[in-house]
mmCIF file of N, CA, C and O in Angstrom:
data_model
loop_
_atom_site.group_PDB
_atom_site.id
_atom_site.type_symbol
_atom_site.label_atom_id
_atom_site.label_comp_id
_atom_site.label_asym_id
_atom_site.label_seq_id
_atom_site.Cartn_x
_atom_site.Cartn_y
_atom_site.Cartn_z
ATOM 1 N N MET T 1 3.909 16.102 23.232
ATOM 2 C CA MET T 1 4.435 14.674 23.023
ATOM 3 C C MET T 1 4.531 14.221 21.816
ATOM 4 O O MET T 1 3.545 14.348 21.100
ATOM 5 N N SER T 2 5.477 13.129 21.520
ATOM 6 C CA SER T 2 5.421 12.672 20.301
ATOM 7 C C SER T 2 4.827 11.664 20.280
ATOM 8 O O SER T 2 4.428 10.982 21.245
ATOM 9 N N ARG T 3 4.866 11.237 18.748
ATOM 10 C CA ARG T 3 3.769 10.121 18.513
ATOM 11 C C ARG T 3 4.637 8.750 18.888
ATOM 12 O O ARG T 3 5.828 8.586 18.973
ATOM 13 N N LEU T 4 3.970 7.688 19.335
ATOM 14 C CA LEU T 4 4.312 6.242 19.983
ATOM 15 C C LEU T 4 5.111 5.662 18.617
ATOM 16 O O LEU T 4 4.761 5.540 17.663
ATOM 17 N N VAL T 5 5.961 4.866 18.894
ATOM 18 C CA VAL T 5 6.807 4.030 17.755
ATOM 19 C C VAL T 5 5.734 3.095 17.247
ATOM 20 O O VAL T 5 4.881 2.436 18.232
ATOM 21 N N ARG T 6 5.462 2.955 16.055
ATOM 22 C CA ARG T 6 4.281 2.265 15.508
ATOM 23 C C ARG T 6 4.652 0.732 15.878
ATOM 24 O O ARG T 6 3.734 0.049 16.289
ATOM 25 N N TRP T 7 5.755 0.098 16.001
ATOM 26 C CA TRP T 7 5.884 -1.363 16.311
ATOM 27 C C TRP T 7 5.548 -1.572 17.727
ATOM 28 O O TRP T 7 5.225 -2.763 17.969
ATOM 29 N N LYS T 8 5.402 -0.573 18.451
ATOM 30 C CA LYS T 8 5.038 -0.645 20.089
ATOM 31 C C LYS T 8 3.453 -0.919 20.122
ATOM 32 O O LYS T 8 2.903 -0.985 21.192
ATOM 33 N N GLN T 9 2.795 -0.099 19.116
ATOM 34 C CA GLN T 9 1.368 0.254 19.199
ATOM 35 C C GLN T 9 0.561 -1.216 19.090
ATOM 36 O O GLN T 9 1.025 -2.036 18.226
ATOM 37 N N SER T 10 -0.505 -1.335 19.685
ATOM 38 C CA SER T 10 -1.597 -2.603 19.396
ATOM 39 C C SER T 10 -1.942 -2.015 18.056
ATOM 40 O O SER T 10 -1.986 -1.051 17.462
ATOM 41 N N GLY T 11 -3.347 -2.527 18.167
ATOM 42 C CA GLY T 11 -4.221 -2.649 16.904
ATOM 43 C C GLY T 11 -4.781 -1.044 17.093
ATOM 44 O O GLY T 11 -4.999 -0.455 17.832
ATOM 45 N N GLY T 12 -5.539 -0.793 15.716
ATOM 46 C CA GLY T 12 -6.110 0.645 15.753
ATOM 47 C C GLY T 12 -6.423 0.722 14.007
ATOM 48 O O GLY T 12 -6.111 0.098 13.549
ATOM 49 N N VAL T 13 -6.685 1.830 14.022
ATOM 50 C CA VAL T 13 -6.684 2.606 12.589
ATOM 51 C C VAL T 13 -5.779 3.481 12.394
ATOM 52 O O VAL T 13 -5.240 4.331 12.910
ATOM 53 N N TYR T 14 -5.184 3.300 11.211
ATOM 54 C CA TYR T 14 -3.908 3.617 10.429
ATOM 55 C C TYR T 14 -4.076 4.586 9.387
ATOM 56 O O TYR T 14 -4.639 4.187 8.208
ATOM 57 N N HIS T 15 -3.349 5.466 9.314
ATOM 58 C CA HIS T 15 -2.898 6.601 7.954
ATOM 59 C C HIS T 15 -2.017 5.738 7.197
ATOM 60 O O HIS T 15 -0.938 6.122 7.721
ATOM 61 N N VAL T 16 -1.897 5.026 6.152
ATOM 62 C CA VAL T 16 -0.593 4.255 5.246
ATOM 63 C C VAL T 16 -0.349 5.300 4.247
ATOM 64 O O VAL T 16 -1.592 5.501 3.566
ATOM 65 N N ILE T 17 0.716 5.666 3.916
ATOM 66 C CA ILE T 17 0.999 6.339 2.974
ATOM 67 C C ILE T 17 2.484 5.951 2.271
ATOM 68 O O ILE T 17 3.336 5.491 2.874
ATOM 69 N N ASN T 18 2.356 5.730 1.033
ATOM 70 C CA ASN T 18 3.782 5.380 0.205
ATOM 71 C C ASN T 18 3.635 6.064 -1.130
ATOM 72 O O ASN T 18 2.725 6.281 -1.703
ATOM 73 N N ARG T 19 4.742 6.463 -1.506
ATOM 74 C CA ARG T 19 5.052 7.072 -3.031
ATOM 75 C C ARG T 19 5.990 6.218 -4.157
ATOM 76 O O ARG T 19 6.998 5.490 -3.349
ATOM 77 N N GLY T 20 5.800 6.350 -5.075
ATOM 78 C CA GLY T 20 6.835 6.358 -6.310
ATOM 79 C C GLY T 20 8.248 6.702 -5.916
ATOM 80 O O GLY T 20 8.288 7.658 -5.383
ATOM 81 N N ILE T 21 9.248 5.582 -6.114
ATOM 82 C CA ILE T 21 10.432 6.102 -5.993
ATOM 83 C C ILE T 21 10.883 7.301 -6.582
ATOM 84 O O ILE T 21 10.387 7.465 -7.871
ATOM 85 N N ASN T 22 11.654 8.432 -6.298
ATOM 86 C CA ASN T 22 11.439 9.863 -7.090
ATOM 87 C C ASN T 22 10.385 10.302 -7.420
ATOM 88 O O ASN T 22 10.508 10.750 -8.549
ATOM 89 N N SER T 23 9.199 10.189 -6.747
ATOM 90 C CA SER T 23 8.018 10.400 -7.038
ATOM 91 C C SER T 23 7.753 10.294 -8.559
ATOM 92 O O SER T 23 6.680 11.001 -9.089
ATOM 93 N N SER T 24 7.903 8.951 -8.969
ATOM 94 C CA SER T 24 7.562 8.314 -10.213
ATOM 95 C C SER T 24 6.234 7.939 -10.111
ATOM 96 O O SER T 24 5.395 7.598 -9.330
ATOM 97 N N TRP T 25 5.590 8.110 -11.410
ATOM 98 C CA TRP T 25 4.242 8.028 -11.636
ATOM 99 C C TRP T 25 4.156 6.357 -11.889
ATOM 100 O O TRP T 25 4.203 5.792 -12.851
ATOM 101 N N ILE T 26 3.718 5.685 -10.591
ATOM 102 C CA ILE T 26 3.616 4.398 -10.846
ATOM 103 C C ILE T 26 2.005 3.823 -10.513
ATOM 104 O O ILE T 26 1.583 2.550 -10.839
ATOM 105 N N LEU T 27 1.083 4.985 -10.522
ATOM 106 C CA LEU T 27 -0.366 4.475 -10.519
ATOM 107 C C LEU T 27 -0.986 5.333 -11.362
ATOM 108 O O LEU T 27 -1.923 6.223 -11.286
ATOM 109 N N ALA T 28 -0.376 5.524 -12.560
ATOM 110 C CA ALA T 28 -0.813 6.584 -13.777
ATOM 111 C C ALA T 28 -2.028 6.376 -14.404
ATOM 112 O O ALA T 28 -2.771 7.132 -14.827
ATOM 113 N N SER T 29 -2.026 4.885 -14.874
ATOM 114 C CA SER T 29 -3.546 4.474 -15.706
ATOM 115 C C SER T 29 -4.428 4.103 -15.194
ATOM 116 O O SER T 29 -4.165 3.411 -13.736
ATOM 117 N N PRO T 30 -5.563 4.252 -15.589
ATOM 118 C CA PRO T 30 -6.786 3.199 -14.764
ATOM 119 C C PRO T 30 -6.496 1.954 -14.504
ATOM 120 O O PRO T 30 -6.951 1.381 -13.511
ATOM 121 N N ASP T 31 -5.678 1.181 -15.445
ATOM 122 C CA ASP T 31 -5.626 -0.137 -15.333
ATOM 123 C C ASP T 31 -4.755 -0.589 -14.102
ATOM 124 O O ASP T 31 -4.873 -1.335 -13.387
ATOM 125 N N GLU T 32 -3.634 0.281 -13.704
ATOM 126 C CA GLU T 32 -2.851 0.427 -12.880
ATOM 127 C C GLU T 32 -3.557 0.645 -11.373
ATOM 128 O O GLU T 32 -3.376 -0.311 -10.489
ATOM 129 N N LYS T 33 -4.348 1.425 -11.603
ATOM 130 C CA LYS T 33 -5.086 2.007 -10.273
ATOM 131 C C LYS T 33 -6.027 0.608 -9.844
ATOM 132 O O LYS T 33 -6.127 0.121 -8.678
ATOM 133 N N ASP T 34 -6.591 0.141 -11.112
ATOM 134 C CA ASP T 34 -7.654 -0.941 -10.770
ATOM 135 C C ASP T 34 -7.030 -2.364 -10.102
ATOM 136 O O ASP T 34 -7.343 -2.938 -9.302
ATOM 137 N N LYS T 35 -5.726 -2.523 -10.724
ATOM 138 C CA LYS T 35 -4.761 -3.506 -10.283
ATOM 139 C C LYS T 35 -4.585 -3.362 -8.855
ATOM 140 O O LYS T 35 -4.582 -4.325 -7.998
ATOM 141 N N PHE T 36 -3.920 -2.149 -8.404
ATOM 142 C CA PHE T 36 -3.795 -1.910 -7.208
ATOM 143 C C PHE T 36 -4.876 -1.984 -5.842
ATOM 144 O O PHE T 36 -4.539 -2.792 -5.258
ATOM 145 N N LEU T 37 -5.985 -1.711 -6.377
ATOM 146 C CA LEU T 37 -7.000 -1.819 -5.750
ATOM 147 C C LEU T 37 -7.661 -3.067 -5.532
ATOM 148 O O LEU T 37 -7.910 -3.631 -4.299
ATOM 149 N N ASP T 38 -7.697 -3.885 -6.744
ATOM 150 C CA ASP T 38 -7.831 -5.290 -6.631
ATOM 151 C C ASP T 38 -6.864 -6.027 -5.594
ATOM 152 O O ASP T 38 -7.344 -6.845 -4.668
ATOM 153 N N LEU T 39 -5.462 -5.966 -5.667
ATOM 154 C CA LEU T 39 -4.673 -6.438 -4.545
ATOM 155 C C LEU T 39 -4.901 -6.069 -3.301
ATOM 156 O O LEU T 39 -4.745 -6.872 -2.318
ATOM 157 N N LEU T 40 -5.288 -4.716 -3.142
ATOM 158 C CA LEU T 40 -5.371 -4.068 -1.756
ATOM 159 C C LEU T 40 -6.537 -5.090 -0.924
ATOM 160 O O LEU T 40 -6.421 -5.268 0.060
ATOM 161 N N TYR T 41 -7.745 -5.234 -1.926
ATOM 162 C CA TYR T 41 -8.950 -5.805 -1.258
ATOM 163 C C TYR T 41 -8.788 -7.499 -1.023
ATOM 164 O O TYR T 41 -9.255 -7.774 0.211
ATOM 165 N N LYS T 42 -8.101 -7.828 -2.241
ATOM 166 C CA LYS T 42 -7.765 -9.324 -2.090
ATOM 167 C C LYS T 42 -6.889 -9.565 -0.979
ATOM 168 O O LYS T 42 -7.238 -10.253 -0.270
ATOM 169 N N GLN T 43 -5.690 -8.947 -0.822
ATOM 170 C CA GLN T 43 -5.166 -9.194 0.636
ATOM 171 C C GLN T 43 -5.642 -8.985 1.897
ATOM 172 O O GLN T 43 -5.248 -9.422 3.028
ATOM 173 N N SER T 44 -6.584 -7.601 1.742
ATOM 174 C CA SER T 44 -7.179 -7.527 3.067
ATOM 175 C C SER T 44 -8.223 -8.618 3.596
ATOM 176 O O SER T 44 -8.536 -8.824 4.727
ATOM 177 N N ARG T 45 -8.557 -9.242 2.497
ATOM 178 C CA ARG T 45 -9.753 -10.380 2.922
ATOM 179 C C ARG T 45 -9.051 -11.655 3.507
ATOM 180 O O ARG T 45 -9.215 -12.234 4.117
ATOM 181 N N ASN T 46 -7.603 -11.934 3.205
ATOM 182 C CA ASN T 46 -6.535 -12.941 3.560
ATOM 183 C C ASN T 46 -6.317 -12.197 4.973
ATOM 184 O O ASN T 46 -5.549 -13.440 5.549
ATOM 185 N N ARG T 47 -6.378 -11.247 5.538
ATOM 186 C CA ARG T 47 -5.863 -10.797 6.599
ATOM 187 C C ARG T 47 -7.002 -10.132 7.543
ATOM 188 O O ARG T 47 -8.049 -10.112 7.063
ATOM 189 N N ASN T 48 -6.925 -9.694 8.615
ATOM 190 C CA ASN T 48 -7.721 -9.335 9.472
ATOM 191 C C ASN T 48 -7.755 -7.440 9.349
ATOM 192 O O ASN T 48 -7.406 -6.918 10.468
ATOM 193 N N ILE T 49 -7.888 -7.161 7.947
ATOM 194 C CA ILE T 49 -7.725 -5.367 7.511
ATOM 195 C C ILE T 49 -8.994 -5.068 7.377
ATOM 196 O O ILE T 49 -9.512 -5.934 6.569
ATOM 197 N N LEU T 50 -9.251 -3.879 7.836
ATOM 198 C CA LEU T 50 -10.681 -3.297 7.409
ATOM 199 C C LEU T 50 -9.984 -2.081 6.422
ATOM 200 O O LEU T 50 -9.597 -1.209 7.176
ATOM 201 N N VAL T 51 -10.313 -1.826 5.436
ATOM 202 C CA VAL T 51 -9.955 -0.424 4.675
ATOM 203 C C VAL T 51 -11.203 0.391 4.584
ATOM 204 O O VAL T 51 -12.257 0.029 4.198
ATOM 205 N N TYR T 52 -11.035 1.416 5.443
ATOM 206 C CA TYR T 52 -12.092 2.329 5.432
ATOM 207 C C TYR T 52 -12.201 3.550 4.198
ATOM 208 O O TYR T 52 -12.925 3.732 3.806
ATOM 209 N N HIS T 53 -11.040 3.902 3.854
ATOM 210 C CA HIS T 53 -10.877 5.179 2.959
ATOM 211 C C HIS T 53 -9.470 5.082 2.060
ATOM 212 O O HIS T 53 -8.758 4.240 2.731
ATOM 213 N N TYR T 54 -9.492 5.329 0.822
ATOM 214 C CA TYR T 54 -8.424 5.388 0.035
ATOM 215 C C TYR T 54 -8.198 6.441 -1.050
ATOM 216 O O TYR T 54 -9.195 7.043 -1.338
ATOM 217 N N ALA T 55 -7.055 6.931 -1.254
ATOM 218 C CA ALA T 55 -7.112 7.781 -1.888
ATOM 219 C C ALA T 55 -5.875 7.344 -3.071
ATOM 220 O O ALA T 55 -4.522 7.315 -2.610
ATOM 221 N N LEU T 56 -6.006 7.354 -4.600
ATOM 222 C CA LEU T 56 -4.861 6.976 -5.427
ATOM 223 C C LEU T 56 -4.640 7.942 -6.205
ATOM 224 O O LEU T 56 -5.320 8.480 -6.850
ATOM 225 N N MET T 57 -3.213 8.500 -5.901
ATOM 226 C CA MET T 57 -2.846 9.519 -6.990
ATOM 227 C C MET T 57 -1.828 8.786 -8.048
ATOM 228 O O MET T 57 -1.708 7.855 -7.684
ATOM 229 N N ASP T 58 -1.188 9.755 -8.849
ATOM 230 C CA ASP T 58 -0.533 9.036 -10.082
ATOM 231 C C ASP T 58 0.683 8.359 -9.558
ATOM 232 O O ASP T 58 1.453 7.635 -9.859
ATOM 233 N N ASN T 59 1.324 9.323 -8.189
ATOM 234 C CA ASN T 59 2.745 8.822 -7.800
ATOM 235 C C ASN T 59 2.619 8.714 -6.290
ATOM 236 O O ASN T 59 3.592 8.335 -5.717
ATOM 237 N N HIS T 60 1.492 8.678 -5.742
ATOM 238 C CA HIS T 60 1.544 8.104 -4.231
ATOM 239 C C HIS T 60 0.091 7.444 -3.882
ATOM 240 O O HIS T 60 -1.023 7.831 -4.769
ATOM 241 N N PHE T 61 -0.201 7.022 -2.773
ATOM 242 C CA PHE T 61 -1.489 6.612 -2.225
ATOM 243 C C PHE T 61 -1.392 6.853 -0.718
ATOM 244 O O PHE T 61 -0.402 7.214 0.011
ATOM 245 N N HIS T 62 -2.643 7.302 -0.220
ATOM 246 C CA HIS T 62 -3.308 7.155 1.195
ATOM 247 C C HIS T 62 -4.241 6.026 1.440
ATOM 248 O O HIS T 62 -5.114 5.988 0.665
ATOM 249 N N ILE T 63 -4.118 5.310 2.677
ATOM 250 C CA ILE T 63 -5.216 4.458 2.972
ATOM 251 C C ILE T 63 -5.531 4.664 4.315
ATOM 252 O O ILE T 63 -4.512 4.777 5.074
ATOM 253 N N ALA T 64 -6.641 4.589 4.620
ATOM 254 C CA ALA T 64 -7.044 4.629 6.056
ATOM 255 C C ALA T 64 -7.670 3.137 6.347
ATOM 256 O O ALA T 64 -8.573 2.782 5.473
ATOM 257 N N ALA T 65 -6.823 2.364 7.253
ATOM 258 C CA ALA T 65 -7.099 0.981 7.412
ATOM 259 C C ALA T 65 -6.907 0.539 8.967
ATOM 260 O O ALA T 65 -6.004 1.160 9.850
ATOM 261 N N GLU T 66 -8.018 -0.267 9.223
ATOM 262 C CA GLU T 66 -8.024 -0.835 10.620
ATOM 263 C C GLU T 66 -7.394 -2.295 10.505
ATOM 264 O O GLU T 66 -7.268 -3.069 10.004
ATOM 265 N N ALA T 67 -6.170 -2.631 11.882
ATOM 266 C CA ALA T 67 -5.450 -3.547 11.872
ATOM 267 C C ALA T 67 -5.518 -3.964 13.233
ATOM 268 O O ALA T 67 -5.536 -3.138 14.112
ATOM 269 N N THR T 68 -5.489 -5.230 13.551
ATOM 270 C CA THR T 68 -5.349 -5.703 15.059
ATOM 271 C C THR T 68 -4.028 -5.536 15.701
ATOM 272 O O THR T 68 -4.021 -5.518 16.798
ATOM 273 N N SER T 69 -3.235 -5.673 14.596
ATOM 274 C CA SER T 69 -1.505 -5.330 14.957
ATOM 275 C C SER T 69 -0.642 -4.596 13.732
ATOM 276 O O SER T 69 -1.397 -4.722 12.588
ATOM 277 N N ILE T 70 0.232 -4.011 14.405
ATOM 278 C CA ILE T 70 0.987 -3.449 13.411
ATOM 279 C C ILE T 70 1.940 -4.224 12.324
ATOM 280 O O ILE T 70 1.854 -3.982 11.377
ATOM 281 N N ARG T 71 2.152 -5.331 13.201
ATOM 282 C CA ARG T 71 2.982 -6.434 12.375
ATOM 283 C C ARG T 71 1.658 -6.897 11.222
ATOM 284 O O ARG T 71 2.449 -7.035 10.067
ATOM 285 N N GLU T 72 0.572 -6.962 11.416
ATOM 286 C CA GLU T 72 -0.526 -7.568 10.399
ATOM 287 C C GLU T 72 -0.338 -6.304 9.428
ATOM 288 O O GLU T 72 -0.812 -6.651 8.067
ATOM 289 N N LEU T 73 -0.707 -4.974 9.710
ATOM 290 C CA LEU T 73 -0.698 -4.154 8.848
ATOM 291 C C LEU T 73 0.609 -4.043 8.098
ATOM 292 O O LEU T 73 0.445 -4.105 6.907
ATOM 293 N N SER T 74 1.707 -4.123 8.678
ATOM 294 C CA SER T 74 3.090 -4.016 7.687
ATOM 295 C C SER T 74 3.193 -5.185 6.888
ATOM 296 O O SER T 74 3.413 -5.117 5.593
ATOM 297 N N PHE T 75 2.890 -6.465 7.281
ATOM 298 C CA PHE T 75 2.885 -7.688 6.387
ATOM 299 C C PHE T 75 1.666 -7.283 5.115
ATOM 300 O O PHE T 75 2.213 -7.748 3.946
ATOM 301 N N TRP T 76 0.790 -7.061 5.561
ATOM 302 C CA TRP T 76 -0.309 -6.703 4.328
ATOM 303 C C TRP T 76 0.209 -6.143 3.221
ATOM 304 O O TRP T 76 -0.134 -5.947 2.168
ATOM 305 N N MET T 77 0.492 -4.426 3.878
ATOM 306 C CA MET T 77 1.131 -3.370 2.741
ATOM 307 C C MET T 77 2.261 -3.990 2.422
ATOM 308 O O MET T 77 2.417 -3.599 1.117
ATOM 309 N N GLY T 78 3.139 -4.666 2.713
ATOM 310 C CA GLY T 78 4.505 -5.103 2.268
ATOM 311 C C GLY T 78 3.984 -6.172 0.963
ATOM 312 O O GLY T 78 4.463 -5.977 -0.230
ATOM 313 N N THR T 79 2.813 -7.012 1.438
ATOM 314 C CA THR T 79 2.328 -7.938 0.352
ATOM 315 C C THR T 79 1.760 -7.288 -0.930
ATOM 316 O O THR T 79 2.050 -7.803 -1.982
ATOM 317 N N VAL T 80 1.342 -6.279 -0.691
ATOM 318 C CA VAL T 80 0.408 -5.388 -1.578
ATOM 319 C C VAL T 80 1.440 -4.631 -2.527
ATOM 320 O O VAL T 80 1.336 -5.155 -3.840
ATOM 321 N N CYS T 81 2.328 -4.104 -1.849
ATOM 322 C CA CYS T 81 3.230 -3.507 -2.684
ATOM 323 C C CYS T 81 4.052 -4.225 -3.497
ATOM 324 O O CYS T 81 4.701 -3.818 -4.807
ATOM 325 N N ALA T 82 4.808 -5.457 -2.928
ATOM 326 C CA ALA T 82 5.409 -6.256 -3.728
ATOM 327 C C ALA T 82 4.670 -6.969 -4.841
ATOM 328 O O ALA T 82 5.164 -7.052 -6.171
ATOM 329 N N GLU T 83 3.549 -7.304 -4.815
ATOM 330 C CA GLU T 83 2.705 -7.962 -5.953
ATOM 331 C C GLU T 83 2.477 -6.834 -6.934
ATOM 332 O O GLU T 83 2.292 -7.182 -7.965
ATOM 333 N N TYR T 84 1.923 -5.529 -6.617
ATOM 334 C CA TYR T 84 1.788 -4.615 -7.372
ATOM 335 C C TYR T 84 3.227 -4.469 -8.450
ATOM 336 O O TYR T 84 3.320 -3.897 -9.291
ATOM 337 N N SER T 85 4.476 -4.267 -7.409
ATOM 338 C CA SER T 85 5.914 -4.122 -8.227
ATOM 339 C C SER T 85 5.856 -5.077 -9.298
ATOM 340 O O SER T 85 6.345 -4.944 -10.372
ATOM 341 N N LYS T 86 5.621 -6.145 -8.946
ATOM 342 C CA LYS T 86 5.687 -7.477 -9.981
ATOM 343 C C LYS T 86 4.819 -7.193 -11.294
ATOM 344 O O LYS T 86 5.331 -7.393 -12.336
ATOM 345 N N PHE T 87 3.627 -6.873 -10.883
ATOM 346 C CA PHE T 87 2.635 -6.408 -12.053
ATOM 347 C C PHE T 87 3.354 -5.076 -12.968
ATOM 348 O O PHE T 87 3.022 -5.379 -14.233
ATOM 349 N N TRP T 88 3.626 -4.126 -12.311
ATOM 350 C CA TRP T 88 4.108 -2.999 -12.792
ATOM 351 C C TRP T 88 5.183 -3.219 -13.762
ATOM 352 O O TRP T 88 5.250 -2.729 -15.096
ATOM 353 N N HIS T 89 6.356 -4.125 -13.105
ATOM 354 C CA HIS T 89 7.457 -4.416 -14.067
ATOM 355 C C HIS T 89 7.039 -5.327 -15.130
ATOM 356 O O HIS T 89 7.766 -5.594 -16.310
ATOM 357 N N SER T 90 5.964 -6.305 -15.063
ATOM 358 C CA SER T 90 5.774 -7.012 -16.170
ATOM 359 C C SER T 90 5.120 -6.119 -17.343
ATOM 360 O O SER T 90 5.203 -6.681 -18.411
ATOM 361 N N LYS T 91 4.518 -5.026 -16.594
ATOM 362 C CA LYS T 91 3.917 -4.196 -17.960
ATOM 363 C C LYS T 91 4.895 -3.112 -18.496
ATOM 364 O O LYS T 91 4.675 -3.019 -19.606
ATOM 365 N N ARG T 92 5.774 -2.785 -17.920
ATOM 366 C CA ARG T 92 6.779 -1.565 -18.127
ATOM 367 C C ARG T 92 7.992 -2.070 -18.500
ATOM 368 O O ARG T 92 9.077 -1.425 -18.814
ATOM 369 N N GLY T 93 8.418 -3.324 -17.720
ATOM 370 C CA GLY T 93 9.836 -3.994 -18.136
ATOM 371 C C GLY T 93 10.730 -3.285 -16.530
ATOM 372 O O GLY T 93 10.051 -2.534 -15.898
ATOM 373 N N GLY T 94 11.958 -3.782 -16.506
ATOM 374 C CA GLY T 94 12.767 -3.450 -15.474
ATOM 375 C C GLY T 94 12.627 -4.150 -14.350
ATOM 376 O O GLY T 94 12.008 -5.120 -14.295
ATOM 377 N N TYR T 95 13.445 -3.728 -13.382
ATOM 378 C CA TYR T 95 13.413 -4.695 -12.029
ATOM 379 C C TYR T 95 13.786 -3.707 -10.976
ATOM 380 O O TYR T 95 14.112 -2.365 -11.133
ATOM 381 N N GLY T 96 13.814 -4.029 -9.600
ATOM 382 C CA GLY T 96 14.163 -3.101 -8.566
ATOM 383 C C GLY T 96 12.834 -2.694 -7.839
ATOM 384 O O GLY T 96 11.668 -2.739 -8.655
ATOM 385 N N THR T 97 13.279 -1.736 -6.719
ATOM 386 C CA THR T 97 11.876 -1.093 -6.255
ATOM 387 C C THR T 97 11.059 0.069 -6.888
ATOM 388 O O THR T 97 12.101 0.681 -8.020
ATOM 389 N N ILE T 98 9.913 0.208 -6.849
ATOM 390 C CA ILE T 98 9.189 1.179 -7.338
ATOM 391 C C ILE T 98 8.859 2.002 -6.444
ATOM 392 O O ILE T 98 8.292 3.191 -6.729
ATOM 393 N N TRP T 99 8.840 1.407 -5.083
ATOM 394 C CA TRP T 99 8.306 2.708 -3.950
ATOM 395 C C TRP T 99 9.434 3.215 -3.232
ATOM 396 O O TRP T 99 10.380 2.667 -3.126
ATOM 397 N N GLN T 100 9.271 4.218 -2.652
ATOM 398 C CA GLN T 100 10.216 5.094 -1.795
ATOM 399 C C GLN T 100 10.311 4.420 -0.313
ATOM 400 O O GLN T 100 11.293 4.249 0.084
ATOM 401 N N GLY T 101 8.789 4.363 -0.158
ATOM 402 C CA GLY T 101 9.137 3.438 1.490
ATOM 403 C C GLY T 101 8.669 1.986 1.606
ATOM 404 O O GLY T 101 8.145 1.363 0.637
#
C-alpha cells in the first residue's frame, strides 16, 4: 500500500526534510544553525507544533514534529524556511530561493 497523500492526513508526527538548492551548504556555520533553531522554536511556540527531534547538517535538515494538521505543519515550516532565507541573504547577499523543497 502506498502512503496517503499528506494534505488528506490529519494530525500526527511527521518527518520533515529539506535541503539547500543544488545541495548548497546553507547551514554551514554554528551561527547559521543557531539562527535556524531559534526560528524553529520561536515559530513552533506560535503554532500548535511540538518538535521532538532534529538533525541539522550543512546542506539539509531532518525534523520530527507533531502537528494537529498538515496545513499547520506546512505553514510553520514555510515560515521557518522563509525567515531563514531572509537571514541567509542578509548575511551572504543575493536573492531568491535557497531551499530545494
